Amino acid sequence: MKIDIKLKEKSYSVFINELEKIKLDTKVAVVTNPTVSALHVDTLLKLIEARECHVITVPDGEKYKNFETLNYILEECFELRLDRKSVLIALGGGVIGDMTGFAASIYQRGIDFIQVPTTLLAQVDASVGGKTGINNKYGKNLVGTFWQPRRVYCETTFLKTLPKKEFSAGVAEIIKMAVTFDKGFFEWLEKNSLHVEENLQYAIKECIKIKADVVSQDEREEGVRAVLNYGHTFGHVIENETKYSKYLHGEAVAIGMCMANELSFTLGLLSETQLQRVKILLEQYALPVTYDVKSVESFYDMFFLDKKSFNQKIKFILAKNIGGYSIKDDIEKEVLFEVLRNFEC
Ligand code: NAD
Ligand code: GLY
């Protein structure tokens, strides 16, 4: 199965379970980490036909998604004498994909890269759409570029080694897309388990179709692309408050969706039944759905650190019924306090 990402420049395709060979008449470097390398790099290397093929291994973890690792990747590219026609291949989750994409976008003013995502989260979201970046002491993904991959290969076989929690974190992003963009898909998710291989393939395909449509309309997040951040405004505060150590990103997004849904409910955008249906679906994948807000004031203040906040206005992506969304940046502080108080411990 192939899904096209149609852009003004540099359109490309995402292939699902169609990776047979990667043939490139150039030098290639696969960027990965020790965890993924031990499990999957040999499989990938057997499929690559290139002038030269190298592997660049960086440490595993979000805490290494920084300038130091980026610089290491770039220096390895120079050591390997990669040229402007060379291609980087990201083999790993969103961390590897974001850093490899960033390195590719600035190495000798930009070279091609290919995404081979190995987490569910990266297959349904991070590997498609060209957002690249690293973290710094001011926050997550604050330094980066838009640089589209030349191709994306999503192979579900790589997901078989994924820890259960990481799988669920990816499911949270699947549910996120269904709630805001596709009622029929949400209803399908309620009836079909993603632990069944053919269902998983179908869900990945549906998410990539949604993302393809969104990114084709709005590559640079000037409008509808922001809807992909449903659950993230609350989720980012939770990640920040818990110092990125208690929850995986997808888990924080799951809680964030539930909190955003309380806000939707307060505003009359979502019914109690709809709110419960989202919660029940998240719980089916052992995702967390609630959070103890210690201080409503400080939780509220942290909204302003969000990249989507402008001129002291916080942008909320809200579910509107199931399968729709509403973007709001004029929610009264009192309303937000009322919602946050429901979560106060
Ligand atoms: P991750 O890349 O850290 O991977 C999670 C863990 O799973 C890591 O320890 C990794 O080594 C391991 N792993 C990867 N594949 C595996 C496999 N097949 N088997 C066993 N273990 C495997 O995390 P993630 O959830 O994939 O991605 C999160 C990152 O993605 C964040 O940095 C986030 O900012 C970014 N992101 C980017 C976008 C985008 O549009 N660019 C979108 C969403 C998230
Ligand atoms: N994951 C959000 C986006 O790609 O815009």
Tab-separated table of C-alpha atoms and ligand atoms in Angstrom:
chain	number	residue	atom	x	y	z
A	1	MET	CA	0.000	0.000	0.000
A	2	LYS	CA	1.288	3.449	-0.946
A	3	ILE	CA	0.019	6.826	0.250
A	4	ASP	CA	1.161	10.002	-1.476
A	5	ILE	CA	1.981	13.145	0.446
A	6	LYS	CA	1.215	15.842	-2.104
A	7	LEU	CA	3.121	19.057	-1.469
A	8	LYS	CA	3.918	22.155	-3.518
A	9	GLU	CA	7.522	20.965	-3.645
A	10	LYS	CA	9.080	17.618	-2.858
A	11	SER	CA	5.997	15.356	-2.806
A	12	TYR	CA	6.740	11.820	-1.675
A	13	SER	CA	5.186	8.487	-0.811
A	14	VAL	CA	4.718	6.476	2.346
A	15	PHE	CA	4.884	2.724	1.759
A	16	ILE	CA	3.226	0.337	4.214
A	17	ASN	CA	4.726	-3.141	4.313
A	18	GLU	CA	6.303	-2.727	0.900
A	19	LEU	CA	9.974	-2.491	1.774
A	20	GLU	CA	11.730	-4.931	-0.518
A	21	LYS	CA	14.860	-3.042	-1.556
A	22	ILE	CA	16.268	0.460	-1.157
A	23	LYS	CA	18.395	1.064	-4.250
A	24	LEU	CA	20.482	4.229	-4.276
A	25	ASP	CA	23.379	5.090	-6.508
A	26	THR	CA	24.923	7.172	-3.717
A	27	LYS	CA	26.600	6.888	-0.340
A	28	VAL	CA	24.171	6.053	2.448
A	29	ALA	CA	24.354	6.313	6.226
A	30	VAL	CA	21.754	4.662	8.429
A	31	VAL	CA	21.240	6.588	11.668
A	32	THR	CA	19.990	4.471	14.565
A	33	ASN	CA	20.475	3.746	18.269
A	34	PRO	CA	21.871	0.646	20.042
A	35	THR	CA	18.407	-0.703	20.994
A	36	VAL	CA	17.017	-0.595	17.469
A	37	SER	CA	20.332	-1.542	15.924
A	38	ALA	CA	20.514	-4.769	17.955
A	39	LEU	CA	17.023	-5.723	16.821
A	40	HIS	CA	16.645	-4.511	13.256
A	41	VAL	CA	19.668	-2.964	11.591
A	42	ASP	CA	20.818	-6.222	9.958
A	43	THR	CA	17.393	-6.705	8.383
A	44	LEU	CA	17.548	-3.214	6.935
A	45	LEU	CA	21.161	-3.408	5.783
A	46	LYS	CA	20.348	-6.528	3.742
A	47	LEU	CA	17.763	-4.505	1.826
A	48	ILE	CA	20.014	-1.571	0.961
A	49	GLU	CA	21.896	-1.451	-2.319
A	50	ALA	CA	24.113	1.633	-2.396
A	51	ARG	CA	27.548	2.799	-3.449
A	52	GLU	CA	28.631	2.664	0.199
A	53	CYS	CA	26.499	1.969	3.257
A	54	HIS	CA	27.470	3.033	6.780
A	55	VAL	CA	25.786	3.022	10.170
A	56	ILE	CA	25.860	5.957	12.595
A	57	THR	CA	24.798	4.942	16.104
A	58	VAL	CA	23.711	7.511	18.672
A	59	PRO	CA	22.610	6.943	22.286
A	60	ASP	CA	18.997	5.914	22.908
A	61	GLY	CA	16.614	8.325	24.566
A	62	GLU	CA	14.803	11.644	24.433
A	63	LYS	CA	17.519	13.155	26.654
A	64	TYR	CA	20.000	12.680	23.807
A	65	LYS	CA	17.815	14.553	21.332
A	66	ASN	CA	20.102	17.553	21.628
A	67	PHE	CA	22.780	19.641	19.944
A	68	GLU	CA	25.545	17.312	21.037
A	69	THR	CA	24.026	14.289	19.304
A	70	LEU	CA	23.096	16.342	16.260
A	71	ASN	CA	26.675	17.527	16.017
A	72	TYR	CA	27.912	13.946	16.393
A	73	ILE	CA	25.738	12.844	13.448
A	74	LEU	CA	27.015	15.743	11.324
A	75	GLU	CA	30.647	15.024	12.219
A	76	GLU	CA	30.200	11.357	11.323
A	77	CYS	CA	28.754	12.459	7.957
A	78	PHE	CA	31.913	14.516	7.360
A	79	GLU	CA	34.181	11.670	8.514
A	80	LEU	CA	32.413	9.366	6.069
A	81	ARG	CA	32.891	12.000	3.342
A	82	LEU	CA	29.205	12.061	2.563
A	83	ASP	CA	28.516	14.441	-0.310
A	84	ARG	CA	25.507	16.467	-1.373
A	85	LYS	CA	23.979	13.456	-3.161
A	86	SER	CA	24.342	11.164	-0.150
A	87	VAL	CA	21.275	9.945	1.701
A	88	LEU	CA	20.629	9.475	5.428
A	89	ILE	CA	18.223	6.759	6.527
A	90	ALA	CA	16.533	7.121	9.925
A	91	LEU	CA	15.955	3.717	11.516
A	92	GLY	CA	14.201	4.163	14.847
A	93	GLY	CA	11.414	5.970	16.645
A	94	GLY	CA	10.496	9.640	16.566
A	95	VAL	CA	13.699	10.689	18.323
A	96	ILE	CA	15.926	9.186	15.638
A	97	GLY	CA	13.602	10.409	12.874
A	98	ASP	CA	13.520	14.002	14.132
A	99	MET	CA	17.299	14.200	14.614
A	100	THR	CA	18.186	12.481	11.344
A	101	GLY	CA	15.794	14.749	9.475
A	102	PHE	CA	17.328	17.799	11.132
A	103	ALA	CA	20.871	16.655	10.334
A	104	ALA	CA	19.862	15.960	6.715
A	105	SER	CA	18.280	19.397	6.416
A	106	ILE	CA	21.472	21.239	7.347
A	107	TYR	CA	24.293	18.938	6.191
A	108	GLN	CA	25.910	20.760	3.284
A	109	ARG	CA	22.747	22.905	3.093
A	110	GLY	CA	20.475	19.904	2.858
A	111	ILE	CA	20.605	16.318	1.640
A	112	ASP	CA	17.923	13.673	1.161
A	113	PHE	CA	16.758	11.381	3.927
A	114	ILE	CA	14.476	8.375	4.173
A	115	GLN	CA	12.383	7.450	7.195
A	116	VAL	CA	12.155	3.834	8.362
A	117	PRO	CA	10.109	4.294	11.562
A	118	THR	CA	10.227	1.438	14.076
A	119	THR	CA	7.752	2.650	16.728
A	120	LEU	CA	4.005	2.850	16.256
A	121	LEU	CA	4.069	6.532	17.188
A	122	ALA	CA	6.634	7.240	14.504
A	123	GLN	CA	4.767	5.179	11.883
A	124	VAL	CA	1.438	6.920	12.404
A	125	ASP	CA	2.701	10.428	13.045
A	126	ALA	CA	6.340	11.476	13.507
A	127	SER	CA	7.842	10.029	10.314
A	128	VAL	CA	5.365	11.789	8.027
A	129	GLY	CA	5.166	15.520	7.457
A	130	GLY	CA	8.721	16.771	7.684
A	131	LYS	CA	8.928	18.276	11.160
A	132	THR	CA	12.474	17.801	12.404
A	133	GLY	CA	14.156	19.028	15.541
A	134	ILE	CA	15.942	18.721	18.828
A	135	ASN	CA	15.316	19.826	22.406
A	136	ASN	CA	17.270	22.379	24.420
A	137	LYS	CA	17.092	23.702	27.960
A	138	TYR	CA	14.133	25.909	27.016
A	139	GLY	CA	11.942	23.020	25.915
A	140	LYS	CA	11.092	20.277	23.444
A	141	ASN	CA	11.555	20.555	19.693
A	142	LEU	CA	12.331	24.265	19.954
A	143	VAL	CA	15.143	24.090	17.393
A	144	GLY	CA	14.434	22.468	14.065
A	145	THR	CA	13.351	22.694	10.458
A	146	PHE	CA	10.647	21.566	8.075
A	147	TRP	CA	12.438	19.082	5.833
A	148	GLN	CA	10.434	16.418	4.098
A	149	PRO	CA	11.783	12.894	3.724
A	150	ARG	CA	12.226	11.512	0.254
A	151	ARG	CA	10.286	8.363	1.182
A	152	VAL	CA	8.854	6.653	4.274
A	153	TYR	CA	8.709	2.891	4.802
A	154	CYS	CA	6.396	1.692	7.585
A	155	GLU	CA	7.014	-1.991	8.248
A	156	THR	CA	4.743	-3.503	10.889
A	157	THR	CA	7.174	-6.362	11.425
A	158	PHE	CA	9.499	-3.915	13.228
A	159	LEU	CA	6.738	-3.222	15.758
A	160	LYS	CA	6.746	-6.801	17.032
A	161	THR	CA	9.689	-6.035	19.344
A	162	LEU	CA	8.169	-2.850	20.728
A	163	PRO	CA	7.575	-2.784	24.522
A	164	LYS	CA	3.856	-2.792	25.422
A	165	LYS	CA	3.913	0.730	26.851
A	166	GLU	CA	5.530	2.111	23.683
A	167	PHE	CA	2.867	0.383	21.601
A	168	SER	CA	0.117	1.978	23.692
A	169	ALA	CA	1.779	5.384	23.411
A	170	GLY	CA	1.442	5.022	19.634
A	171	VAL	CA	-2.207	3.987	19.990
A	172	ALA	CA	-2.852	7.277	21.825
A	173	GLU	CA	-1.795	9.165	18.672
A	174	ILE	CA	-4.063	6.932	16.555
A	175	ILE	CA	-7.026	7.705	18.815
A	176	LYS	CA	-6.064	11.396	18.696
A	177	MET	CA	-6.449	11.460	14.904
A	178	ALA	CA	-9.725	9.524	14.931
A	179	VAL	CA	-11.365	11.746	17.564
A	180	THR	CA	-10.612	14.976	15.741
A	181	PHE	CA	-10.830	13.925	12.087
A	182	ASP	CA	-12.793	10.743	11.494
A	183	LYS	CA	-15.902	9.515	13.333
A	184	GLY	CA	-16.113	6.325	11.253
A	185	PHE	CA	-12.518	5.452	12.104
A	186	PHE	CA	-13.187	6.108	15.802
A	187	GLU	CA	-16.187	3.762	15.731
A	188	TRP	CA	-14.049	1.168	13.942
A	189	LEU	CA	-11.406	1.505	16.703
A	190	GLU	CA	-14.083	0.880	19.329
A	191	LYS	CA	-14.911	-2.439	17.650
A	192	ASN	CA	-11.518	-3.705	16.474
A	193	SER	CA	-8.401	-4.559	18.463
A	194	LEU	CA	-5.087	-3.134	17.304
A	195	HIS	CA	-3.401	-6.226	18.700
A	196	VAL	CA	-4.618	-8.003	15.551
A	197	GLU	CA	-2.065	-7.533	12.775
A	198	GLU	CA	-4.466	-6.752	9.943
A	199	ASN	CA	-6.323	-4.226	12.112
A	200	LEU	CA	-3.043	-2.574	13.021
A	201	GLN	CA	-2.098	-2.246	9.347
A	202	TYR	CA	-5.499	-0.740	8.594
A	203	ALA	CA	-5.164	1.782	11.444
A	204	ILE	CA	-1.668	2.815	10.345
A	205	LYS	CA	-2.967	3.340	6.815
A	206	GLU	CA	-5.927	5.428	8.044
A	207	CYS	CA	-3.675	7.637	10.180
A	208	ILE	CA	-1.219	8.204	7.367
A	209	LYS	CA	-4.120	9.103	5.064
A	210	ILE	CA	-5.334	11.649	7.613
A	211	LYS	CA	-1.836	13.037	8.089
A	212	ALA	CA	-1.229	13.143	4.315
A	213	ASP	CA	-4.392	15.160	3.870
A	214	VAL	CA	-3.550	17.561	6.699
A	215	VAL	CA	0.076	18.102	5.659
A	216	SER	CA	-0.893	18.539	1.995
A	217	GLN	CA	-3.231	21.359	3.030
A	218	ASP	CA	-0.934	22.965	5.577
A	219	GLU	CA	2.715	21.950	5.455
A	220	ARG	CA	3.972	24.657	7.841
A	221	GLU	CA	1.270	24.500	10.542
A	222	GLU	CA	-0.410	27.760	9.723
A	223	GLY	CA	-3.901	26.300	10.123
A	224	VAL	CA	-5.350	22.790	10.219
A	225	ARG	CA	-2.037	21.055	11.020
A	226	ALA	CA	-2.314	22.442	14.557
A	227	VAL	CA	-5.238	20.044	15.081
A	228	LEU	CA	-2.683	17.216	15.247
A	229	ASN	CA	-1.751	18.782	18.581
A	230	TYR	CA	-5.086	17.801	20.163
A	231	GLY	CA	-4.280	16.694	23.722
A	232	HIS	CA	-0.818	18.240	23.531
A	233	THR	CA	-1.512	21.603	25.233
A	234	PHE	CA	-2.467	19.820	28.464
A	235	GLY	CA	-0.060	16.947	27.731
A	236	HIS	CA	2.988	19.216	27.461
A	237	VAL	CA	2.275	20.735	30.878
A	238	ILE	CA	1.998	17.225	32.344
A	239	GLU	CA	5.312	16.187	30.719
A	240	ASN	CA	6.918	19.358	32.031
A	241	GLU	CA	5.542	19.001	35.573
A	242	THR	CA	6.610	15.360	35.770
A	243	LYS	CA	10.034	16.205	34.263
A	244	TYR	CA	9.582	13.916	31.254
A	245	SER	CA	10.184	10.926	33.502
A	246	LYS	CA	6.769	9.631	34.593
A	247	TYR	CA	4.907	9.393	31.289
A	248	LEU	CA	5.817	8.551	27.722
A	249	HIS	CA	4.798	11.313	25.314
A	250	GLY	CA	1.788	9.317	24.039
A	251	GLU	CA	0.665	8.649	27.615
A	252	ALA	CA	0.778	12.369	28.442
A	253	VAL	CA	-1.207	13.014	25.245
A	254	ALA	CA	-3.821	10.453	26.374
A	255	ILE	CA	-4.324	12.333	29.657
A	256	GLY	CA	-4.178	15.615	27.741
A	257	MET	CA	-7.023	14.484	25.479
A	258	CYS	CA	-9.158	13.599	28.498
A	259	MET	CA	-8.482	17.006	30.060
A	260	ALA	CA	-9.181	18.796	26.782
A	261	ASN	CA	-12.408	16.786	26.527
A	262	GLU	CA	-13.510	18.098	29.924
A	263	LEU	CA	-13.006	21.560	28.509
A	264	SER	CA	-15.001	20.616	25.373
A	265	PHE	CA	-17.746	19.286	27.643
A	266	THR	CA	-17.804	22.532	29.657
A	267	LEU	CA	-18.092	24.497	26.409
A	268	GLY	CA	-20.862	22.237	25.089
A	269	LEU	CA	-18.748	20.815	22.261
A	270	LEU	CA	-18.775	17.234	23.541
A	271	SER	CA	-21.409	15.238	25.394
A	272	GLU	CA	-20.763	13.255	28.578
A	273	THR	CA	-21.261	10.030	26.589
A	274	GLN	CA	-18.730	11.060	23.918
A	275	LEU	CA	-16.231	12.040	26.591
A	276	GLN	CA	-16.632	8.616	28.243
A	277	ARG	CA	-16.241	6.772	24.924
A	278	VAL	CA	-12.836	8.356	24.339
A	279	LYS	CA	-11.778	7.513	27.887
A	280	ILE	CA	-12.924	3.893	27.566
A	281	LEU	CA	-11.041	3.431	24.295
A	282	LEU	CA	-7.831	4.845	25.821
A	283	GLU	CA	-8.219	2.598	28.868
A	284	GLN	CA	-8.522	-0.459	26.625
A	285	TYR	CA	-4.856	0.114	25.777
A	286	ALA	CA	-3.870	0.702	29.412
A	287	LEU	CA	-3.339	4.397	28.773
A	288	PRO	CA	-3.603	6.814	31.716
A	289	VAL	CA	-6.678	9.043	31.595
A	290	THR	CA	-6.369	11.261	34.638
A	291	TYR	CA	-3.860	13.436	36.437
A	292	ASP	CA	-3.541	15.060	39.852
A	293	VAL	CA	-3.249	18.810	39.390
A	294	LYS	CA	-1.318	20.062	42.401
A	295	SER	CA	-1.738	23.748	41.743
A	296	VAL	CA	-4.313	25.093	39.296
A	297	GLU	CA	-2.415	28.407	39.084
A	298	SER	CA	0.924	26.894	38.183
A	299	PHE	CA	-0.645	24.413	35.719
A	300	TYR	CA	-2.359	27.374	34.064
A	301	ASP	CA	0.882	29.417	33.935
A	302	MET	CA	2.664	26.569	32.178
A	303	PHE	CA	0.231	26.718	29.254
A	304	PHE	CA	2.086	29.856	28.174
A	305	LEU	CA	5.290	27.898	27.527
A	306	ASP	CA	3.496	26.091	24.685
A	307	LYS	CA	4.789	26.874	21.164
A	308	LYS	CA	1.207	27.467	20.057
A	309	SER	CA	0.651	30.338	22.501
A	310	PHE	CA	0.906	33.799	20.972
A	311	ASN	CA	0.391	37.245	22.513
A	312	GLN	CA	-0.584	35.737	25.852
A	313	LYS	CA	-3.324	33.708	24.167
A	314	ILE	CA	-3.370	29.969	24.646
A	315	LYS	CA	-4.482	27.947	21.648
A	316	PHE	CA	-6.635	24.928	22.501
A	317	ILE	CA	-7.456	22.184	20.047
A	318	LEU	CA	-10.772	20.766	21.124
A	319	ALA	CA	-12.826	17.791	20.013
A	320	LYS	CA	-16.190	18.807	18.617
A	321	ASN	CA	-18.433	15.812	18.815
A	322	ILE	CA	-16.461	12.813	17.635
A	323	GLY	CA	-14.744	13.316	14.293
A	324	GLY	CA	-14.624	17.110	14.450
A	325	TYR	CA	-12.540	19.837	16.042
A	326	SER	CA	-12.636	23.417	17.154
A	327	ILE	CA	-9.602	25.673	17.590
A	328	LYS	CA	-10.046	28.223	20.383
A	329	ASP	CA	-7.733	30.905	21.696
A	330	ASP	CA	-10.219	32.969	23.660
A	331	ILE	CA	-11.114	30.733	26.567
A	332	GLU	CA	-11.638	32.654	29.770
A	333	LYS	CA	-9.191	31.992	32.584
A	334	GLU	CA	-12.142	31.243	34.911
A	335	VAL	CA	-13.382	28.482	32.595
A	336	LEU	CA	-9.943	26.882	32.494
A	337	PHE	CA	-9.645	27.121	36.265
A	338	GLU	CA	-13.039	25.413	36.620
A	339	VAL	CA	-11.885	22.529	34.405
A	340	LEU	CA	-8.514	22.221	36.149
A	341	ARG	CA	-10.201	22.187	39.566
A	342	ASN	CA	-11.948	18.942	38.511
A	343	PHE	CA	-8.481	17.375	38.441
A	344	GLU	CA	-7.139	19.035	41.601
A	345	CYS	CA	-5.836	16.551	44.160
B	1	NAD	P1	11.589	7.022	20.757
B	1	NAD	O1	12.121	7.345	19.446
B	1	NAD	O2	12.333	7.467	21.949
B	1	NAD	O3	11.387	5.442	20.839
B	1	NAD	C1	10.888	4.887	22.030
B	1	NAD	C2	11.774	3.742	22.532
B	1	NAD	O4	11.526	2.592	21.743
B	1	NAD	C3	13.261	4.010	22.430
B	1	NAD	O5	13.913	3.482	23.538
B	1	NAD	C4	13.645	3.251	21.170
B	1	NAD	O6	15.000	2.864	21.145
B	1	NAD	C5	12.747	2.054	21.272
B	1	NAD	N1	12.432	1.400	20.017
B	1	NAD	C6	12.227	1.966	18.808
B	1	NAD	N2	11.824	1.051	17.937
B	1	NAD	C7	11.792	-0.118	18.591
B	1	NAD	C8	11.445	-1.429	18.223
B	1	NAD	N3	10.982	-1.708	17.003
B	1	NAD	N4	11.529	-2.395	19.145
B	1	NAD	C9	11.933	-2.122	20.421
B	1	NAD	N5	12.261	-0.907	20.830
B	1	NAD	C10	12.188	0.090	19.926
B	1	NAD	O7	10.093	7.556	20.942
B	1	NAD	P2	8.855	7.706	19.929
B	1	NAD	O8	7.658	7.598	20.772
B	1	NAD	O9	8.991	6.859	18.740
B	1	NAD	O10	8.998	9.207	19.419
B	1	NAD	C11	8.926	10.298	20.311
B	1	NAD	C12	9.622	11.463	19.663
B	1	NAD	O11	8.971	11.776	18.442
B	1	NAD	C13	9.618	12.710	20.496
B	1	NAD	O12	10.912	13.254	20.501
B	1	NAD	C14	8.642	13.626	19.779
B	1	NAD	O13	8.965	14.989	19.933
B	1	NAD	C15	8.792	13.168	18.362
B	1	NAD	N6	7.623	13.428	17.524
B	1	NAD	C16	7.824	14.047	16.342
B	1	NAD	C17	6.750	14.281	15.499
B	1	NAD	C18	6.980	14.924	14.168
B	1	NAD	O14	5.994	15.261	13.499
B	1	NAD	N7	8.214	15.095	13.740
B	1	NAD	C19	5.465	13.885	15.865
B	1	NAD	C20	5.294	13.233	17.082
B	1	NAD	C21	6.380	13.012	17.907
B	2	GLY	N1	2.789	15.629	15.106
B	2	GLY	C1	2.261	16.884	14.733
B	2	GLY	C2	2.603	17.296	13.369
B	2	GLY	O1	3.245	16.598	12.636
B	2	GLY	O2	2.264	18.387	12.985
